[in-house]
CSV table of C-alpha atoms in Angstrom, one decimal:
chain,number,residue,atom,x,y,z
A,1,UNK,CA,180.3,225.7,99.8
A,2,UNK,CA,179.8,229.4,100.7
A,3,UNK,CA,180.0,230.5,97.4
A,4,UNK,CA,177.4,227.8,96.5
A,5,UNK,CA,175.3,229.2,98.6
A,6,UNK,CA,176.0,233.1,97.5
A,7,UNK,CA,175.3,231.8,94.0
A,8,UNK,CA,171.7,230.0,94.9
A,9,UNK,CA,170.9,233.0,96.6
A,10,UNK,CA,171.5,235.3,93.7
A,11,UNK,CA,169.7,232.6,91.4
A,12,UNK,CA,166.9,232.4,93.7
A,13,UNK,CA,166.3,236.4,93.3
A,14,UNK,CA,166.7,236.4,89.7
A,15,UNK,CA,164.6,233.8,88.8
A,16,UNK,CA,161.4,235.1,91.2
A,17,UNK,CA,161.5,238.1,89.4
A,18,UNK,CA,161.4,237.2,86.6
A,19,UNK,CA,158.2,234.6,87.3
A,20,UNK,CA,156.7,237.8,88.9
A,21,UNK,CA,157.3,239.8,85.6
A,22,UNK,CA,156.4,237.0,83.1
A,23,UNK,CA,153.5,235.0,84.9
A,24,UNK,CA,151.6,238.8,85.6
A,25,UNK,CA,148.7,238.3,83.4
A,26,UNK,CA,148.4,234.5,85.3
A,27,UNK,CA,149.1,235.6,88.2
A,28,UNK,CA,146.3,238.6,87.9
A,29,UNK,CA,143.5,236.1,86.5
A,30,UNK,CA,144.1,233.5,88.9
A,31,UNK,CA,143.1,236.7,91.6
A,32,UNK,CA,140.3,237.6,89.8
A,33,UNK,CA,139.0,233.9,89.4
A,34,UNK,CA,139.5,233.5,93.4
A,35,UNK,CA,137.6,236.4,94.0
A,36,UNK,CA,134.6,236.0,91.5
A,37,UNK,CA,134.4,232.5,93.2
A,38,UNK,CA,134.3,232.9,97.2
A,39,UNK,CA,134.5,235.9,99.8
A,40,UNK,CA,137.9,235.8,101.7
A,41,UNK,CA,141.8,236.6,101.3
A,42,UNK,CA,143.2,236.3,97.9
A,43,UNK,CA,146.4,235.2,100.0
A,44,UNK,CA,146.6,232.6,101.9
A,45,UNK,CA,148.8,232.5,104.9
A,46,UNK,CA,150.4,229.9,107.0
A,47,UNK,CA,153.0,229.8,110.3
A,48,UNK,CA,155.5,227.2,108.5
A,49,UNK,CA,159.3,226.1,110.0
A,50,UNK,CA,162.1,228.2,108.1
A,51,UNK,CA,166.2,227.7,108.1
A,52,UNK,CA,167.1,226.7,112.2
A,53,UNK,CA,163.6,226.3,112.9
A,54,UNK,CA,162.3,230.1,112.6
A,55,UNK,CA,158.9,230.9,112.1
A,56,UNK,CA,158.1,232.3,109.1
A,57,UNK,CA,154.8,233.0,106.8
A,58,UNK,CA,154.1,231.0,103.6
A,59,UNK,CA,152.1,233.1,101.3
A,60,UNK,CA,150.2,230.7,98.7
A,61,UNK,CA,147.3,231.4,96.6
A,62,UNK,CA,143.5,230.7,98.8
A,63,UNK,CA,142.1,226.8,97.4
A,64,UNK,CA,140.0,226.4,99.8
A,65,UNK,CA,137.2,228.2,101.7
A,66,UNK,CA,137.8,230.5,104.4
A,67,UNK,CA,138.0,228.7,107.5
A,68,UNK,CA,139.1,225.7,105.9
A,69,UNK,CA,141.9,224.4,108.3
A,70,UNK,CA,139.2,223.3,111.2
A,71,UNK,CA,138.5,220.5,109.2
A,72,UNK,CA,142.1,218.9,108.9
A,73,UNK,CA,145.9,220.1,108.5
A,74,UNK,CA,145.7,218.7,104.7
A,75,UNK,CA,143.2,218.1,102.1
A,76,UNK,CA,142.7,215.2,100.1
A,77,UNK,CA,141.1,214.4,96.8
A,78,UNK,CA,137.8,215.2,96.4
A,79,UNK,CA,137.8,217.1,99.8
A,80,UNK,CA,134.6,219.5,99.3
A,81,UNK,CA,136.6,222.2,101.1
A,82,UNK,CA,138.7,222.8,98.1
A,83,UNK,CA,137.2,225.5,96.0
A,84,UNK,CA,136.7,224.7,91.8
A,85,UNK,CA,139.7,227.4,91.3
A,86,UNK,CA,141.4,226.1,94.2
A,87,UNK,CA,141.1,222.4,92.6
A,88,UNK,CA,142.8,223.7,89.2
A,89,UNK,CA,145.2,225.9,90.8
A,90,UNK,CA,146.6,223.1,92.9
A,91,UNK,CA,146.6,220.5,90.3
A,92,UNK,CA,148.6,222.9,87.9
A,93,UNK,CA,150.7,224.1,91.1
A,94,UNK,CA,149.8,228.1,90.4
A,95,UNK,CA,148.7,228.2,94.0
A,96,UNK,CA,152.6,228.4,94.9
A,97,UNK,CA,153.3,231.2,92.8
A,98,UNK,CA,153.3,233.8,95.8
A,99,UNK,CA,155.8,232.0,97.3
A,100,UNK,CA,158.3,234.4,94.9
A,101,UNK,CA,157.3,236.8,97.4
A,102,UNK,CA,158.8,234.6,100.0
A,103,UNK,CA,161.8,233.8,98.2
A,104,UNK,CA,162.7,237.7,97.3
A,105,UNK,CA,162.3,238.2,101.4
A,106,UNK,CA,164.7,235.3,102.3
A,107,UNK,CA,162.4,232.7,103.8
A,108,UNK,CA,162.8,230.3,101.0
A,109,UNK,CA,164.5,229.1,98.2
A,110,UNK,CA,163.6,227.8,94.7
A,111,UNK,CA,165.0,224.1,95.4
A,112,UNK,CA,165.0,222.7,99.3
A,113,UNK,CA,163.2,220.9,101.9
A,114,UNK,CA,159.5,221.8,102.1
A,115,UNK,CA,158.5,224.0,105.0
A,116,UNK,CA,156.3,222.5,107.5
A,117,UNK,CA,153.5,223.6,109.7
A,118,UNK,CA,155.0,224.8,113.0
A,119,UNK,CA,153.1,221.9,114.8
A,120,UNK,CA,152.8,219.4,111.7
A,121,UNK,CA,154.2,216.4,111.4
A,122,UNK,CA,156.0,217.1,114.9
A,123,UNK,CA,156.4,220.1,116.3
A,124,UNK,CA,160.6,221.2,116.0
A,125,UNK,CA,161.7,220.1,119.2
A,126,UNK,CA,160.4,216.3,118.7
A,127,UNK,CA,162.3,215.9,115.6
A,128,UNK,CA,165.6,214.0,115.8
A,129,UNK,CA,168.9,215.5,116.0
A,130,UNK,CA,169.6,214.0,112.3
A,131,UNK,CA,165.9,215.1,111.1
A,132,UNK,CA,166.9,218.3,112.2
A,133,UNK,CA,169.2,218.7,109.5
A,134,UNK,CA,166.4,219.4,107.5
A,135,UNK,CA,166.4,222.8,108.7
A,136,UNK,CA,170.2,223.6,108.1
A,137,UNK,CA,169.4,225.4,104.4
A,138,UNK,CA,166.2,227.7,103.6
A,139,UNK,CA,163.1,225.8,103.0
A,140,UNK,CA,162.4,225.4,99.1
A,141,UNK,CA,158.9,225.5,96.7
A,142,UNK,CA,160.4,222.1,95.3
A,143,UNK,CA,162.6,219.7,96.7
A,144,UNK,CA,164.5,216.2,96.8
A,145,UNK,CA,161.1,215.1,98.4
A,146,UNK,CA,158.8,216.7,96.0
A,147,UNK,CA,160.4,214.8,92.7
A,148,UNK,CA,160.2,211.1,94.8
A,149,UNK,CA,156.5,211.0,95.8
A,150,UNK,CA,155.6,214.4,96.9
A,151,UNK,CA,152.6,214.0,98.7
A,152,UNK,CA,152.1,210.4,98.3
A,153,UNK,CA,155.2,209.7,100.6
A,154,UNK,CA,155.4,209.1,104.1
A,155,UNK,CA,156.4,211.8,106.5
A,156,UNK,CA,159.5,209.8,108.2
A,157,UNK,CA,160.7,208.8,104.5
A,158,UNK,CA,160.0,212.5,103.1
A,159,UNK,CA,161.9,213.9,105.9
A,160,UNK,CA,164.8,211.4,105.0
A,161,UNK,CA,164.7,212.7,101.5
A,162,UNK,CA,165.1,216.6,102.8
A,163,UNK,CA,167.9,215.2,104.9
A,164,UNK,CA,169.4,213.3,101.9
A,165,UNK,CA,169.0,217.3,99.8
A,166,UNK,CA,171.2,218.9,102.9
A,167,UNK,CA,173.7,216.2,102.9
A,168,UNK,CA,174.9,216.5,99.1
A,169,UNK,CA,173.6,219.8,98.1
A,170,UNK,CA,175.3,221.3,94.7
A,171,UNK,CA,174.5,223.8,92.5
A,172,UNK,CA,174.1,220.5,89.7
A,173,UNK,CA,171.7,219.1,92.3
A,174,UNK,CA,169.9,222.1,92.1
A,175,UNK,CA,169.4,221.9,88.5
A,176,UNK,CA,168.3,218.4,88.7
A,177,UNK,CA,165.5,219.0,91.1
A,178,UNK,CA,164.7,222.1,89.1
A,179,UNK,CA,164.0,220.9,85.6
A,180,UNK,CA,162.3,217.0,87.1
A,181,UNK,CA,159.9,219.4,89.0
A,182,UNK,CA,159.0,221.1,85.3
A,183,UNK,CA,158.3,217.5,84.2
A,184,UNK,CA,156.0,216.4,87.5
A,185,UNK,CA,154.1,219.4,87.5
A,186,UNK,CA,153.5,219.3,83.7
A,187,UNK,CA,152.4,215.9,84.6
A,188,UNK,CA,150.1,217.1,87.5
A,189,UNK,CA,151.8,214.2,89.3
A,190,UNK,CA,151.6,213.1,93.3
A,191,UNK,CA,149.2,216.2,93.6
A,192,UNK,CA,146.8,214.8,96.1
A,193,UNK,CA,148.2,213.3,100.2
A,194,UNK,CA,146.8,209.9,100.7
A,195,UNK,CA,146.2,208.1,104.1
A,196,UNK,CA,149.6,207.2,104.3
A,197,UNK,CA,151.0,210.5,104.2
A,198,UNK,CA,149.5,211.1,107.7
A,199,UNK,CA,151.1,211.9,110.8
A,200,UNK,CA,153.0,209.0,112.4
A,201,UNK,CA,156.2,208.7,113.7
């Protein structure tokens, strides 16, 4: 399983690179369009839960205006806070893209459980000892979670899906999660929480 592990690694390094080098000229438009639209940070950035619960920071492209998380932990659709770039970026999933920069640092992975806020659904020490497991692997920009629902699921049955991820992790598992994400995001599936994504436990 070590090996496994030494193999993701190296995949997960390779692979952000590489989006860094090909996805440039996106990557470089998709600044200018967030600047030409609203005054603030290119980069947004966010305490999240890493692997055994440290604290690390998500970088993610700014959607929404500056000050934007006084009004709630998560948008929904139509939310007015969500800028017009921010609204496409999200829906085509280009606001992740920084996280390459997160991957190439160690925080996360390609494939594995979403990070959370620090304080969001639960803060780390009020999740279970088998929720917990969650946090055994590096947190991923798609996961076991992502391809079932995404946002649309419930935080108790998402967490259930991470925990399911830790459980029978492979390499093959990997690739699965990998190329079904392609299809969702293509798709510009689950994009949006709903009401009964909301915290509840």
């Amino acid at each position: 399983m070590k090996i496994c592990f030494g193999i993701k690694r190296i995949i997960d390094i390779m692979i952000s690179l590489l989006g860094i080098i090909i996805l440039s000229p996106l990557l470089l438009i998709t600044i200018i369009a967030i600047k030409l639209e609203s005054k603030g940070p290119v980069i947004f950035k966010q305490k999240r839960l890493g692997k055994n619960g440290r604290v690390f920071e998500i970088y993610k492209f700014r959607s929404m205006c500056v000050g934007a998380e006084k009004g709630g932990v998560y948008s929904s659709k139509g939310d007015a806070r969500v800028t017009k770039v921010g609204s496409f970026i999200r829906a085509t999933s280009i606001d992740e893209f920084p996280q390459f920069i997160n991957i190439i640092k160690g925080d996360m992975s390609l494939i594995g459980p979403r990070p959370t806020l620090t304080y969001h659904p639960w803060k780390l020490e009020e999740y279970s000892e088998k929720q917990k497991r969650r946090f055994h692997v590096r947190p991923g920009v798609t996961g076991w979670a992502q391809i079932n629902g995404r946002k649309e699921v419930e935080w108790n049955r998402r967490i259930e899906y991470d925990v399911e991820y830790v459980d029978n992790f492979s390499l093959m598992f990997d690739m699965k999660i990998f190329i079904e994400t392609i299809f969702k995001v293509l798709k510009m599936e689950n994009n949006f929480n709903n009401g009964a994504t909301s915290r509840s436990k």
